[in-house]
């Protein structure tokens, strides 16, 4: 059977770092990029005698996420210890949730080429991150150093059912999930710094089969591109194995970025026995009705709902609505501006075009924008009235972006206002036509292509400030059309 | 009455400190001198912090002088089991693996004692990581029972018990996971209280079995024990299992006696294997309670026979996980010549842990393994619930339970070291209380003909420490066993 006769089956396990100021079981900072072992204390160093104290904010964030994904939030969940030895695991165990996680059974809707698809979320659980080993293979013989700044950073693991059927669906799921978490304010969505990362469980089965094939786990895929590449490579590899009469071994595999292949990390035989048992230093985690209700009340409108509303309320095409709603600050700013303009589609064009270009080029975050929604509305109204040309308006926006000054001031100072005075324009038109009598003859003889030449000459004479509508109107009148 | 300073009880000394008849520096020097004199024989101390204790004593005297003592026991010198972290003072938990470890912080109870003004004389010997019933599994040396130097003071808080009994310290803190405060108290003619689980913070106490461990006071008298408890029984936000309950008032009503109280005698605690002298002493004590106006009620705790197995499964399981952090990576001892990570782990742990600790790590690792979890750990948790329910039922009938603390008096050093199972039987009467999270106390109730102390155990409802102390005090008042001169 060729590759096309197989169906890929994918489930994702996403690790999202929660956006708390302090760690999950102590008061140490979670800030990224500090000196090694700077953000540590006896608790996260696993010193003798220390005990964990739960950061309540972590619970709020998990409940918030669970509610947003339509999960059942369990009134009682249980902390467990996952025991294994590793130099960057200070206590020799990780505190995590095992058989009784905080949230279960939700779903996430994604778009696929064949329409909407609902992906089931099996569970959301909380855990602490481990530290980081730094291996120095230098001439001194090589040393391994341990940085425990990350140890105890709160993580939320979101586990999907194996409902995804190809790499593109997996990427779409990951993007939609990322947008939701960022919207909720619980995660920064930063794949590069590892605060949003993903493992993929991949298997293949003959098309039409209802029995899943043996799966392999692909570890630590830290970009959308790697996720797609790794799944596609792995599915093809598994098909090859089956085609050549072999069988797929259950194992954990790594994506080799340089070679573009997955390779075995450990087999089922070397799989760890984690000796899970309930964490005796922590009471079961109780989520009160009050906490849950407070989170439910403060849930924001999520990207998908917002997109639908933007299409209805502002009459925007789906493409525009999706881009505008992908990030909450952009959507919020769009809505603030929309309150000041009559034509939301024109506003959207400015957002998708000039504004996003400026944001990208200047590297400015939306939160640092200098101009106000009212000022942008004013600029658009000026264009509408013909006071400035669309081109000039781009310059004005650029200036507003950099300085936050009012559009009227910029237009006045730069002399960008269009000349709409009939007398003034008529004088120029008359002058141009008089100077180019030969061309006028040709035009009148039927060579209509000369028209553009007249417009160009008038605009040039007026330094681009002639009101294009008025110029056209007068030219045509004088030329006898 | 007592001839020397070190024979005073904590409260007697506190009274003299209050009237400034004695200074804390004098009392501390007396203790230090007593340590110099008897500790070469008793060997209760792993290390003495003379400078620290004297400095604290001077500060205490200054407070007394200015009329603002920090607590009722301000200035009374005490000792600490080496399981409590002491900032700047080496803490080994009786193990080689922590040799040279100087903690960067104080255990909550240590902080509380310091704030209360008690000079801390040093760190007391213990079974390694609190695993043992005789102090012989200390990685350093065994402690000797001051009543008979050829015998054990019990374990694992045997160093604390011996130091209190030998008048080296006025009181001490120990920890009790399966009887480690009560059994050594019984062996040394001292009072030991294991508070309700959650009553005293475990923060900064090196963990053996987290769901069972509980720090508690050890002293020569019931009143001293009560006074010490009041200093350390506090809700601690750093310990998530610490109960948010008010500090008990154990001194008011301490002298109220037992008239009208119903005392349950659990029949399963009077079984074959009990030393006849211990049993005789116990029976006599029960008669005395009746004479003092208490009613004895025969009660049954039917699941008692499973307690020992349950305890050793759960305690070892938790220990196997709690001791994983001693890996040679961050603190304590590290194997010198290890090549590679796996060798570093195996050699560090192989060299650093003693036989008993290794035995329990193996047992716990096995019990938690995939495939055995349901048969061992999970089953043990279920039995634990049944044992707890036995107690709940009993306390619907009675106010407290009375029993022997240990089936035998202090045994000879070396007698049981090669027989771990018979050693485990030493805890048979004490550990059900830990499984149920209840308070338990051992009070001296007599001596054998050979002059070995015998202890009486009193168990109570959760957070009912005040009543246990009151019952113990009623008995103590009749005897004053603590006045008996210790031979060492």
PDB file of C-alpha atoms in Angstrom, chain B residues 262-270 283 286 290 295-301 394 397-398 400-402:
ATOM      1  CA  UNK B 262     -13.488   7.113  80.554  1.00  0.00           C
ATOM      2  CA  UNK B 263     -10.224   5.445  79.631  1.00  0.00           C
ATOM      3  CA  UNK B 264     -10.298   2.759  76.993  1.00  0.00           C
ATOM      4  CA  UNK B 265      -8.003  -0.240  77.289  1.00  0.00           C
ATOM      5  CA  UNK B 266      -7.511  -1.672  73.806  1.00  0.00           C
ATOM      6  CA  UNK B 267      -7.408  -5.429  74.232  1.00  0.00           C
ATOM      7  CA  UNK B 268      -5.243  -5.852  71.128  1.00  0.00           C
ATOM      8  CA  UNK B 269      -2.487  -3.907  72.928  1.00  0.00           C
ATOM      9  CA  UNK B 270      -2.138  -6.508  75.661  1.00  0.00           C
ATOM     10  CA  UNK B 283      -1.900  -3.360  85.076  1.00  0.00           C
ATOM     11  CA  UNK B 286      -4.596   0.965  85.241  1.00  0.00           C
ATOM     12  CA  UNK B 290      -9.515   3.584  88.580  1.00  0.00           C
ATOM     13  CA  UNK B 295     -13.571   4.427  84.478  1.00  0.00           C
ATOM     14  CA  UNK B 296     -11.744   1.753  82.500  1.00  0.00           C
ATOM     15  CA  UNK B 297     -13.512   0.511  79.408  1.00  0.00           C
ATOM     16  CA  UNK B 298     -12.507  -2.538  77.428  1.00  0.00           C
ATOM     17  CA  UNK B 299     -12.294  -1.503  73.769  1.00  0.00           C
ATOM     18  CA  UNK B 300     -11.289  -3.212  70.573  1.00  0.00           C
ATOM     19  CA  UNK B 301      -9.203  -1.874  67.708  1.00  0.00           C
ATOM     20  CA  UNK B 394     -13.285   3.823  70.100  1.00  0.00           C
ATOM     21  CA  UNK B 397     -17.004   5.473  73.754  1.00  0.00           C
ATOM     22  CA  UNK B 398     -14.014   6.771  75.651  1.00  0.00           C
ATOM     23  CA  UNK B 400      -8.625   8.446  75.757  1.00  0.00           C
ATOM     24  CA  UNK B 401      -6.898   5.112  75.360  1.00  0.00           C
ATOM     25  CA  UNK B 402      -4.224   3.766  77.685  1.00  0.00           C
TER      26      UNK B 402
END
